[in-house]
Coordinates of C-alpha atoms and ligand atoms in Angstrom, one line a residue:
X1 CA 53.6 -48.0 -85.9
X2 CA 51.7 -51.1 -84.6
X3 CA 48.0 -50.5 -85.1
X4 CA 45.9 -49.6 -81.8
X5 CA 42.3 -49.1 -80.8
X6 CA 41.6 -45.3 -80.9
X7 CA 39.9 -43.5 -78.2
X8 CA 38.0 -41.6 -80.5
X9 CA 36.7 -44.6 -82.1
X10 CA 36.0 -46.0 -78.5
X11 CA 33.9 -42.6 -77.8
X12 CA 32.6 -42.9 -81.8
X13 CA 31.2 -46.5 -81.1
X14 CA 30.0 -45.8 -77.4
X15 CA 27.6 -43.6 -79.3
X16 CA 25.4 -46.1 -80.8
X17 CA 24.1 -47.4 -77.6
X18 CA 24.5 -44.1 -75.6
X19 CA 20.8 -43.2 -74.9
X20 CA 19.7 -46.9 -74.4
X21 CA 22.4 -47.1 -71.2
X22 CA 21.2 -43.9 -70.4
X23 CA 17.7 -44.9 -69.8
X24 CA 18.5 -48.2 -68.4
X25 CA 20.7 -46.8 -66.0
X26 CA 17.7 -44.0 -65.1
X27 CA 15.2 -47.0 -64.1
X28 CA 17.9 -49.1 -62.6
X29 CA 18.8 -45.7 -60.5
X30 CA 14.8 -45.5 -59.4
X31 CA 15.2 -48.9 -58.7
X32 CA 18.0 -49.0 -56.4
X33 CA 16.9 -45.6 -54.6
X34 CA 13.5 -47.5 -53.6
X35 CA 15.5 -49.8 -51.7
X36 CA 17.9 -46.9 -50.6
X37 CA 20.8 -47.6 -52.4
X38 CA 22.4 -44.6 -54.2
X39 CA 23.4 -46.0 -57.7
X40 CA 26.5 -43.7 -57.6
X41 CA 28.3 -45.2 -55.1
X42 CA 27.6 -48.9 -56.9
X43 CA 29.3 -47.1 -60.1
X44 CA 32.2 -46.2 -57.5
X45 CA 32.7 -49.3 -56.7
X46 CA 32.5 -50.7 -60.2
X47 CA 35.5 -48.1 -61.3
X48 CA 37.4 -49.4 -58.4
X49 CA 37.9 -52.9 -59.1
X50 CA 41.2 -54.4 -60.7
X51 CA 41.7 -57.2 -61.8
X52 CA 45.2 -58.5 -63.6
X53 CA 45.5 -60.4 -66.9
X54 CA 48.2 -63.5 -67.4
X55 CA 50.7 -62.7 -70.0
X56 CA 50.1 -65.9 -70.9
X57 CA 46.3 -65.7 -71.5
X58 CA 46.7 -63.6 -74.6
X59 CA 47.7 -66.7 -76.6
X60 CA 45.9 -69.6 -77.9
X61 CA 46.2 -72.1 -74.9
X62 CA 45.7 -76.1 -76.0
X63 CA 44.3 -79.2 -74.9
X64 CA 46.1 -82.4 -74.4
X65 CA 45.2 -83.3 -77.6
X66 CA 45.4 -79.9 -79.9
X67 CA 45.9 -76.6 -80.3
X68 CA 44.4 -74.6 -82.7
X69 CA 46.5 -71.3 -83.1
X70 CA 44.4 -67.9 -84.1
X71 CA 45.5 -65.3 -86.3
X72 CA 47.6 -62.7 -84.8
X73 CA 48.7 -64.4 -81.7
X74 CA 51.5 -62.6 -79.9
X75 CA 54.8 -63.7 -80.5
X76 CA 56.5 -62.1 -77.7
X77 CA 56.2 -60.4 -74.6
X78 CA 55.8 -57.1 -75.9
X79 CA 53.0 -58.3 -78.3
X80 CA 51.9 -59.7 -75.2
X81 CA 51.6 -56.4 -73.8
X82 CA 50.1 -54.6 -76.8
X83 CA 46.9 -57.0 -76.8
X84 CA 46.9 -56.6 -72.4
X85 CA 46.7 -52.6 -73.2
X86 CA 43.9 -53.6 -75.4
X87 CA 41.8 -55.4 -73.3
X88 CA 42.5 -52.2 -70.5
X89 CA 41.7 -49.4 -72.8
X90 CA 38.2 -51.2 -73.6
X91 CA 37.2 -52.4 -70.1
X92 CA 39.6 -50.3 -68.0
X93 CA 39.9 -52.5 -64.8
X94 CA 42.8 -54.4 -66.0
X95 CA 45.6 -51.8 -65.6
X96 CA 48.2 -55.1 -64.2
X97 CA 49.7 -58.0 -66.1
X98 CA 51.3 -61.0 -64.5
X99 CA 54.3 -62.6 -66.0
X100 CA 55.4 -65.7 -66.5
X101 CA 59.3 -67.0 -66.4
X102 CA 60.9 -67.7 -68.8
X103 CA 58.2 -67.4 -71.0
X104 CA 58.4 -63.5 -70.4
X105 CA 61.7 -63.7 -69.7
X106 CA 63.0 -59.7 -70.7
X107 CA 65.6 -59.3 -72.8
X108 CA 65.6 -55.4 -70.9
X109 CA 63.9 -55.0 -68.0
X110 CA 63.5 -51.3 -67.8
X111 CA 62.3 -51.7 -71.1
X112 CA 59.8 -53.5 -71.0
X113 CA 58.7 -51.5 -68.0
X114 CA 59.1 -48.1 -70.6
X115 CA 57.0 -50.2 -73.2
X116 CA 54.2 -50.8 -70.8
X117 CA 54.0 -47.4 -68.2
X118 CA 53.8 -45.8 -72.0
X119 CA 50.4 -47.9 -72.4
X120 CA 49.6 -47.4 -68.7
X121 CA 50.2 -50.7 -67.8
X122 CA 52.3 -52.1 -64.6
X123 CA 53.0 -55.0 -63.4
X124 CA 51.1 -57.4 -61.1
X125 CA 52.4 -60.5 -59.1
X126 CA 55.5 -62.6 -61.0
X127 CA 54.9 -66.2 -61.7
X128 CA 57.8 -69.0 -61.6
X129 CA 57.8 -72.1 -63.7
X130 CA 59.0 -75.5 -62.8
X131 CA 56.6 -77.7 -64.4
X132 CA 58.6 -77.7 -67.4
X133 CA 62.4 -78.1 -68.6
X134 CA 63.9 -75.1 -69.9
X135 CA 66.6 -74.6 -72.9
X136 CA 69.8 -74.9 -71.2
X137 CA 69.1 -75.7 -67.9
X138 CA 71.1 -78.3 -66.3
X139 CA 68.5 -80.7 -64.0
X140 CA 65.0 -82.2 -65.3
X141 CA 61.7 -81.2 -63.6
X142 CA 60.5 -84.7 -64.4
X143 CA 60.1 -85.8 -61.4
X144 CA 59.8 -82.5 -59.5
X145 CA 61.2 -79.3 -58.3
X146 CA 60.9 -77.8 -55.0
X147 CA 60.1 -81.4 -53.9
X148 CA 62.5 -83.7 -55.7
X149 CA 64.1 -86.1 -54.2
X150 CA 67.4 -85.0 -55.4
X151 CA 68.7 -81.5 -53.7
X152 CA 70.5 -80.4 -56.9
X153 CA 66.9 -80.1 -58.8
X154 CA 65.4 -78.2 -55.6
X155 CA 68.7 -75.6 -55.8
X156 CA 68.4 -75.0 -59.3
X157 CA 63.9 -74.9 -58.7
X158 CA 64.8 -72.2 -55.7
X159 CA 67.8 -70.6 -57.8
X160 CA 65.3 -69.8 -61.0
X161 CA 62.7 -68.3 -58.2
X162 CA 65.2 -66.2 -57.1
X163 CA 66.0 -64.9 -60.3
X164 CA 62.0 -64.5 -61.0
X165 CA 61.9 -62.3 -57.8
X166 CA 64.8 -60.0 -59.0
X167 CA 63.4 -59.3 -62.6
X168 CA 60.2 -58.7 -60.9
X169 CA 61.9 -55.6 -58.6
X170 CA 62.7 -54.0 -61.7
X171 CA 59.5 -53.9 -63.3
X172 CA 57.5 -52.3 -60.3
X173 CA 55.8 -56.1 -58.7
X174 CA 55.3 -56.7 -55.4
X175 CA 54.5 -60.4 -54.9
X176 CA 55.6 -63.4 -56.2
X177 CA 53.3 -66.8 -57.0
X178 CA 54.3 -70.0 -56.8
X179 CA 52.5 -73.0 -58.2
X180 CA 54.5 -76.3 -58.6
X181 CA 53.2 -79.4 -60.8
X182 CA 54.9 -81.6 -58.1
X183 CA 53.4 -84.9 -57.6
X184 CA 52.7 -88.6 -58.2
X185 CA 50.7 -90.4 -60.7
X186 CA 51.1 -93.6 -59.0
X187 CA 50.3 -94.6 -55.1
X188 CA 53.9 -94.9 -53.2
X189 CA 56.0 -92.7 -56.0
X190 CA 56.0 -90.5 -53.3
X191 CA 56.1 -89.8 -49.8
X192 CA 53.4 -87.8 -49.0
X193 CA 55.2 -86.0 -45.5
X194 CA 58.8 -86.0 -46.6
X195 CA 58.0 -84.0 -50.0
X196 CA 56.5 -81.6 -47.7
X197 CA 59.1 -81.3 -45.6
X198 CA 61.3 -80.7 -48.8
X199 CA 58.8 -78.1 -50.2
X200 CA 58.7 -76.0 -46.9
X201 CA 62.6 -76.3 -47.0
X202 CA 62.7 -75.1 -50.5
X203 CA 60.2 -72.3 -50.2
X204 CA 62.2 -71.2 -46.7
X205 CA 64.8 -70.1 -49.3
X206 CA 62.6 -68.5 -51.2
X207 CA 60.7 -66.9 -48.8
X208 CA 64.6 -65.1 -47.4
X209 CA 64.8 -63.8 -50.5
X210 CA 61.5 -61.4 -50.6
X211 CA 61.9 -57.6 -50.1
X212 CA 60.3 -56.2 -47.3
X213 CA 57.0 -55.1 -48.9
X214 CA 56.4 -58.1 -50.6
X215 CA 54.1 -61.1 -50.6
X216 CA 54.8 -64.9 -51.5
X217 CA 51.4 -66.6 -52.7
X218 CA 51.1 -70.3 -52.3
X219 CA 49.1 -71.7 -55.2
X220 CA 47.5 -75.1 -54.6
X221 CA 45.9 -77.3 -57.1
X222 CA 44.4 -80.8 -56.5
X223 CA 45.2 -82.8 -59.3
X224 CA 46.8 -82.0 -62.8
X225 CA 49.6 -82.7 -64.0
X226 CA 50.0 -85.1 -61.6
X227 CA 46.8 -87.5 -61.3
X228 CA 47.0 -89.1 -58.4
X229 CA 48.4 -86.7 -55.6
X230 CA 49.9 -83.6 -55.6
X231 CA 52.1 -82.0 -52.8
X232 CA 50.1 -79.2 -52.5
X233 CA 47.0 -80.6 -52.8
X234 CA 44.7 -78.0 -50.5
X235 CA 43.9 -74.6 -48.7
X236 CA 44.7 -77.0 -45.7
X237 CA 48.2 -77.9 -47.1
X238 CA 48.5 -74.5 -48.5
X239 CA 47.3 -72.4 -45.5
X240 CA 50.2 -74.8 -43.2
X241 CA 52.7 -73.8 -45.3
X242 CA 51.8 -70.0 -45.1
X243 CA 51.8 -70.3 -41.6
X244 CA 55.0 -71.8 -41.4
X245 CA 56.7 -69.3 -43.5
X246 CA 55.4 -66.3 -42.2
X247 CA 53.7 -63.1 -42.6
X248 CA 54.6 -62.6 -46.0
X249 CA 53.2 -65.6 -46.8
X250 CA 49.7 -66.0 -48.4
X251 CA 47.6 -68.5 -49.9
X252 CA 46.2 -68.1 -53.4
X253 CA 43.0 -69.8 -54.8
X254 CA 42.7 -70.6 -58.0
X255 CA 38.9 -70.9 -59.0
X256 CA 39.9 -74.2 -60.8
X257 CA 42.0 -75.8 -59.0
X258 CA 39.3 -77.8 -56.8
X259 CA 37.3 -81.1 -56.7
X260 CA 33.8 -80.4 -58.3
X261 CA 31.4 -79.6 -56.1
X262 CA 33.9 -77.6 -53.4
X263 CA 32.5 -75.3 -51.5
X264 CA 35.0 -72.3 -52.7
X265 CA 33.1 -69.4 -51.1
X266 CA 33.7 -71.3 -47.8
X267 CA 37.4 -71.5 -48.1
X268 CA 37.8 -68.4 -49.2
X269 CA 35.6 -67.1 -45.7
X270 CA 38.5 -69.2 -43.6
X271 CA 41.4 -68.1 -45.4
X272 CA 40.1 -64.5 -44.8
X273 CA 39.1 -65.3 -41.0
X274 CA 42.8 -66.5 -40.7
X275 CA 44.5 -63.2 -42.2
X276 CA 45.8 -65.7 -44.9
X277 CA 44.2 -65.3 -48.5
X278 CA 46.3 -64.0 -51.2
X279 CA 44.0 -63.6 -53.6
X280 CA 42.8 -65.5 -56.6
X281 CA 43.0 -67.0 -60.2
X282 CA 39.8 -66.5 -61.9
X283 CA 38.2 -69.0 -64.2
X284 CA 35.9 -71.4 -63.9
X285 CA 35.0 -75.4 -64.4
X286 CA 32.9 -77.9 -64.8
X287 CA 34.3 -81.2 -64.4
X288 CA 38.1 -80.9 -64.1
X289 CA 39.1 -78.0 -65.4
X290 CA 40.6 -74.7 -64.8
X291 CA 40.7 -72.5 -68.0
X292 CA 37.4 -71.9 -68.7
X293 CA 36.3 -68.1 -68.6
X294 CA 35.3 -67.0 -65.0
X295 CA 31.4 -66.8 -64.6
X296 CA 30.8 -69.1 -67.8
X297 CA 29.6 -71.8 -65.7
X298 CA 28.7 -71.0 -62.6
X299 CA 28.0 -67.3 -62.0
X300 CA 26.3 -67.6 -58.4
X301 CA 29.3 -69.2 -57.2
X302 CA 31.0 -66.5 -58.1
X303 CA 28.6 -64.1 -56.5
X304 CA 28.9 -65.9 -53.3
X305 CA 32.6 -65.6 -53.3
X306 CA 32.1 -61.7 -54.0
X307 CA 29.6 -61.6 -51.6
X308 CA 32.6 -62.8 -48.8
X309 CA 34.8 -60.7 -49.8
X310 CA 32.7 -57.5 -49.7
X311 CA 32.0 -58.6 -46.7
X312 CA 35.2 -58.6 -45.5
X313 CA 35.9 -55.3 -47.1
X314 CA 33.1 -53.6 -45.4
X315 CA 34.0 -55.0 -42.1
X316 CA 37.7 -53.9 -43.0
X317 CA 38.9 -58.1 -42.1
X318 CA 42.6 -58.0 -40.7
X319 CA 45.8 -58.9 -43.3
X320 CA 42.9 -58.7 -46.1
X321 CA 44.2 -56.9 -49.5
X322 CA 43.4 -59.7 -52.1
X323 CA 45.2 -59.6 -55.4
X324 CA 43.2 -60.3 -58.1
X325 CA 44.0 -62.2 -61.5
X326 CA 42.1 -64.1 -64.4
X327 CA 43.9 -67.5 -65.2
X328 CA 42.1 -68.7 -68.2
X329 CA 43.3 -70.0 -71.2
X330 CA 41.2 -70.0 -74.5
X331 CA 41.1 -72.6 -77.1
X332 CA 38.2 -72.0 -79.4
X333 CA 37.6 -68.1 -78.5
X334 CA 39.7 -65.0 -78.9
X335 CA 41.6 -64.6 -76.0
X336 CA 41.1 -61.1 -75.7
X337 CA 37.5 -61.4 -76.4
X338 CA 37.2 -63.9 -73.7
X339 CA 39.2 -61.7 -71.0
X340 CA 37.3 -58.6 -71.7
X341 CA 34.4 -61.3 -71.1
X342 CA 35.3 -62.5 -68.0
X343 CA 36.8 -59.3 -66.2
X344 CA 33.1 -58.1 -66.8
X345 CA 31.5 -60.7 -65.0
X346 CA 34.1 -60.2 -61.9
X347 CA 33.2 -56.2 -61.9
X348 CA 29.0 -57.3 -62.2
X349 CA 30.0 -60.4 -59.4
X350 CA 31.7 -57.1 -57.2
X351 CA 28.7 -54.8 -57.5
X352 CA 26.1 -57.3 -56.7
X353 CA 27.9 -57.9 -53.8
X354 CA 28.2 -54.6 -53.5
X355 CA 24.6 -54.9 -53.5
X356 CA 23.5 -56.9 -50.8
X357 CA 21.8 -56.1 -47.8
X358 CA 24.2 -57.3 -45.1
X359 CA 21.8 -55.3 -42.1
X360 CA 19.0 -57.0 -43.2
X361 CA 21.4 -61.0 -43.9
X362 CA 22.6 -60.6 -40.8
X363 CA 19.0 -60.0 -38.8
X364 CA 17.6 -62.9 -40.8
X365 CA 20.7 -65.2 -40.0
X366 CA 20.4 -64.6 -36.5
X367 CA 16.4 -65.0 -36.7
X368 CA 17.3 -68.5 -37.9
X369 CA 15.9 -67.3 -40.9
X370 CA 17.3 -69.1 -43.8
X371 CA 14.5 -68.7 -46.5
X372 CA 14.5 -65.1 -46.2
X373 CA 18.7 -65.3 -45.7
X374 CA 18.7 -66.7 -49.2
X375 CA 16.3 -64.0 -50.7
X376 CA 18.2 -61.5 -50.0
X377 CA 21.2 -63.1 -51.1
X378 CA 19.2 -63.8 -54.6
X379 CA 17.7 -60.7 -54.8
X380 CA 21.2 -58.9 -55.3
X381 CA 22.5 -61.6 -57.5
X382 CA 19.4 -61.5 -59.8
X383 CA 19.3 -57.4 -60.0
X384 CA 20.6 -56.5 -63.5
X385 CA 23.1 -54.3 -63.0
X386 CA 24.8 -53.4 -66.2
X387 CA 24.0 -50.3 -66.7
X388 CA 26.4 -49.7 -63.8
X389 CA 28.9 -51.3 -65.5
X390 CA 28.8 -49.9 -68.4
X391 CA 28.6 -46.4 -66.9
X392 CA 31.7 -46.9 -65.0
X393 CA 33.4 -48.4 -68.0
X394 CA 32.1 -45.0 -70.0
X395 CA 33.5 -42.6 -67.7
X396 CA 36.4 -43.8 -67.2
X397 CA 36.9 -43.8 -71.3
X398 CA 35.5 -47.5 -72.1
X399 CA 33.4 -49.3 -74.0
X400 CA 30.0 -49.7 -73.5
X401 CA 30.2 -52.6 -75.1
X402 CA 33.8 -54.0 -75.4
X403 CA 33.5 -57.4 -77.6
X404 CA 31.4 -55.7 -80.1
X405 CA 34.1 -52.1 -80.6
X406 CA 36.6 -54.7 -79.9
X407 CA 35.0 -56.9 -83.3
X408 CA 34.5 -53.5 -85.1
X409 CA 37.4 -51.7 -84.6
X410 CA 39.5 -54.5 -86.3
X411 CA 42.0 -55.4 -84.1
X412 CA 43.0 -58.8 -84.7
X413 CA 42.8 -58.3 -88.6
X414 CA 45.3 -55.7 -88.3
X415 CA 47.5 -57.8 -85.9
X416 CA 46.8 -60.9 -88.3
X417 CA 48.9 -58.6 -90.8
X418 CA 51.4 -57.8 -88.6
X419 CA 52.1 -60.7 -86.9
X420 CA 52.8 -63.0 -89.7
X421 CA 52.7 -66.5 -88.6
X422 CA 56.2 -67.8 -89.3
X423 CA 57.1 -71.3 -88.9
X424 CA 57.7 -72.2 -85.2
X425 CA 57.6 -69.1 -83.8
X426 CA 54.9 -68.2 -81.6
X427 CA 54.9 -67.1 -77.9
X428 CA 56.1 -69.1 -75.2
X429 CA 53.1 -70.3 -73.5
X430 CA 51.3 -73.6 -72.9
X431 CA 50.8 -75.6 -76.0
Ligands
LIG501 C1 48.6 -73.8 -63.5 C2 48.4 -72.8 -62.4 C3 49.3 -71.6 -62.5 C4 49.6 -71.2 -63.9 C5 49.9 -72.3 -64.8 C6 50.1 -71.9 -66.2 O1 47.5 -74.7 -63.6 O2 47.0 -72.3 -62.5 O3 48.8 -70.5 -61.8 O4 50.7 -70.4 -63.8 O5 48.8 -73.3 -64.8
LIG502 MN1 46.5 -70.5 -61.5
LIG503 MN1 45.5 -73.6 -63.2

């Protein structure tokens, strides 16, 4: 029997800091009602949100230059799964986990899908991989996929898509995301319009083979691993593409996959106002990266993105069910530590928007008002609203504090023991 985290122990820990939430959460409640908000329908919304953890965030992720493996890591997809039930039985808003293929590659569908609806986990969007060569397979990604030049490579890129799509029937998913590395390093390597054209061609194949109620998410990425240009470089490029496929076509932002400095709660307002946004990979960035955990570095950006799209949800925006995932990989923290983390901050980023007064935004927006616009904006963002989350986390049979009856309860010590680290076997993942 693989060691897990006991509810009694969750309910054990939760009461050390009990009567502390309790009387936080009594102010904050007095707080709230003085600007008639009922606190209970802010803990409503905080139970409601889900967000879905990457297989592949689990594991120790790498730089360019290193990668410093932790004890315990997960050495396959269902050890994968045991650290995602984890993560959900502390915070429970992650109920979903997105896979990656081949690096979750099943050997038994059905399962794997036993193994996690016995942890009360499903399955969220399926992600394909062509940014690396494979054991076995026949053409190299090198150069490309979807887009290379040669039509052999884009059959065998479309063929393994395909075969993502099916596995992903069986375990209960209903979209499909696909991010290519497809680029150039080096002005002329490519043409710019003609790898289009070969993408949209490719991903028209693709796009034939989705069931009825599912969703293809266009992922675009500006630089990395290509450095000089990529062939789906924007929400512009992106939201084409979409278009040109059809309704079952979305496009996804990841958090980190733009220039510094974007204005991301922008494009995410357009894609929404175009009945095109898929959803999202969470994380966050500095300079150029996109692992980083979501709301490390810049929390009020990620209120502002909240704070669209609440306001789409309010205003019930046509085509507008965003799926929501972290993409984050962790080289100096524990990976679970640092998911519980940042699918925190996405629940507190939710409520605050939650929070706003739109009556009020709008009046001062259309007073031409933009001092007092901004207060109100800041006055949600800087409201401390915790206790909420913790609450919600409580009754639904979290922990008030995650990291620390995560760090008590021992997990990855008892993991470290039964996951000996064997010589060249870890998880598939990004190293
Ligand atoms: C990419 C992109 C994809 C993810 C891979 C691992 O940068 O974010 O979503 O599947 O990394
Ligand atoms: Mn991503
Ligand atoms: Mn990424």
């Amino acid at each position: 029997m693989h060691f897990e985290i006991d509810d009694d122990f969750i309910t054990e820990q939760n009461q050390h800091s009990r009567a502390a939430v309790d009387e936080d959460f009594e102010h904050l409640r007095k707080q709230l009602r003085r600007q008639h908000v009922d606190i209970e329908d802010l803990v409503k919304k905080a139970e409601s949100f889900r967000v879905a953890v990457p297989s592949w965030g689990v594991g120790t992720g790498g730089t360019r230059f290193a990668r410093f493996p932790g004890e315990g890591e997960p050495r396959d997809v269902y050890e994968k799964l045991e650290d995602c039930a984890a993560i959900f039985k502390l915070v429970r808003s992650t109920p979903a986990v997105s896979l990656h293929i081949p690096w979750d590659k099943p050997d038994d569908a059905t399962k794997l899908m036993a193994f996690a609806s016995a942890r009360g986990l499903s399955f969220d969007a399926m992600n394909s991989n062509t940014f690396q060569d494979h054991p076995g397979q026949k053409h190299s990604y090198k150069f490309g996929s979807l887009t290379h030049p040669d039509k052999s490579v884009r059959d065998q890129a479309v063929a393994h898509n395909l075969e993502c799509i099916e596995i992903g029937k069986t375990l209960g998913a209903k979209a499909h995301t696909v991010w290519i590395a497809d680029g150039g390093n080096f002005p002329g390597q490519q043409h710019f319009r003609r790898a289009l054209e070969r993408y949209l061609e490719s991903m028209h194949d693709i796009y034939a083979a989705l069931p009825d109620d599912w969703r293809v998410f266009i992922e675009h990425k500006f630089y990395e691993p290509a450095f000089y240009s990529t062939v789906i470089n924007d929400w512009g490029t992106s939201y084409y593409c979409a278009r040109e496929l059809g309704p079952k076509a979305f496009c996804l932002v990841d958090l980190g996959h733009h220039a510094p400095n974007v204005n991301i709660e922008m494009i995410v307002a357009r894609l929404i106002q175009f009945g095109k946004l898929a959803g999202f990979h969470f994380n966050d960035s500095k300079y150029g990266d996109d692992d980083l955990d979501a709301g490390s570095i810049k929390p009020f950006q990620l209120f502002l993105i909240f704070n669209e799209l609440v306001d789409a949800e309010l205003g019930q925006a046509a085509n507008f069910n965003p799926a929501y995932m972290l993409d984050q990989s962790h080289n100096i923290t524990d990976p679970i530590e640092s998911l519980m983390m940042s699918a925190v901050e996405l629940v507190r980023a939710y409520v605050q928007a939650h929070f706003v007064d739109r009556d009020a935004l709008m009046e001062a927006q259309d007073n031409c008002d933009p001092l007092l616009a901004l207060a109100i904006l800041k006055q949600a963002f800087t409201t401390d609203v915790s206790p909420i989350l913790a609450v919600a986390r409580t009754r639904a049979g979290g922990a008030i504090d995650p990291i620390r009856t995560y760090r008590q309860s021992g997990y990855r010590r008892h993991k470290a023991e039964e996951r000996p680290t064997q010589k060249g076997v870890t998880a598939s993942g990004i190293v």
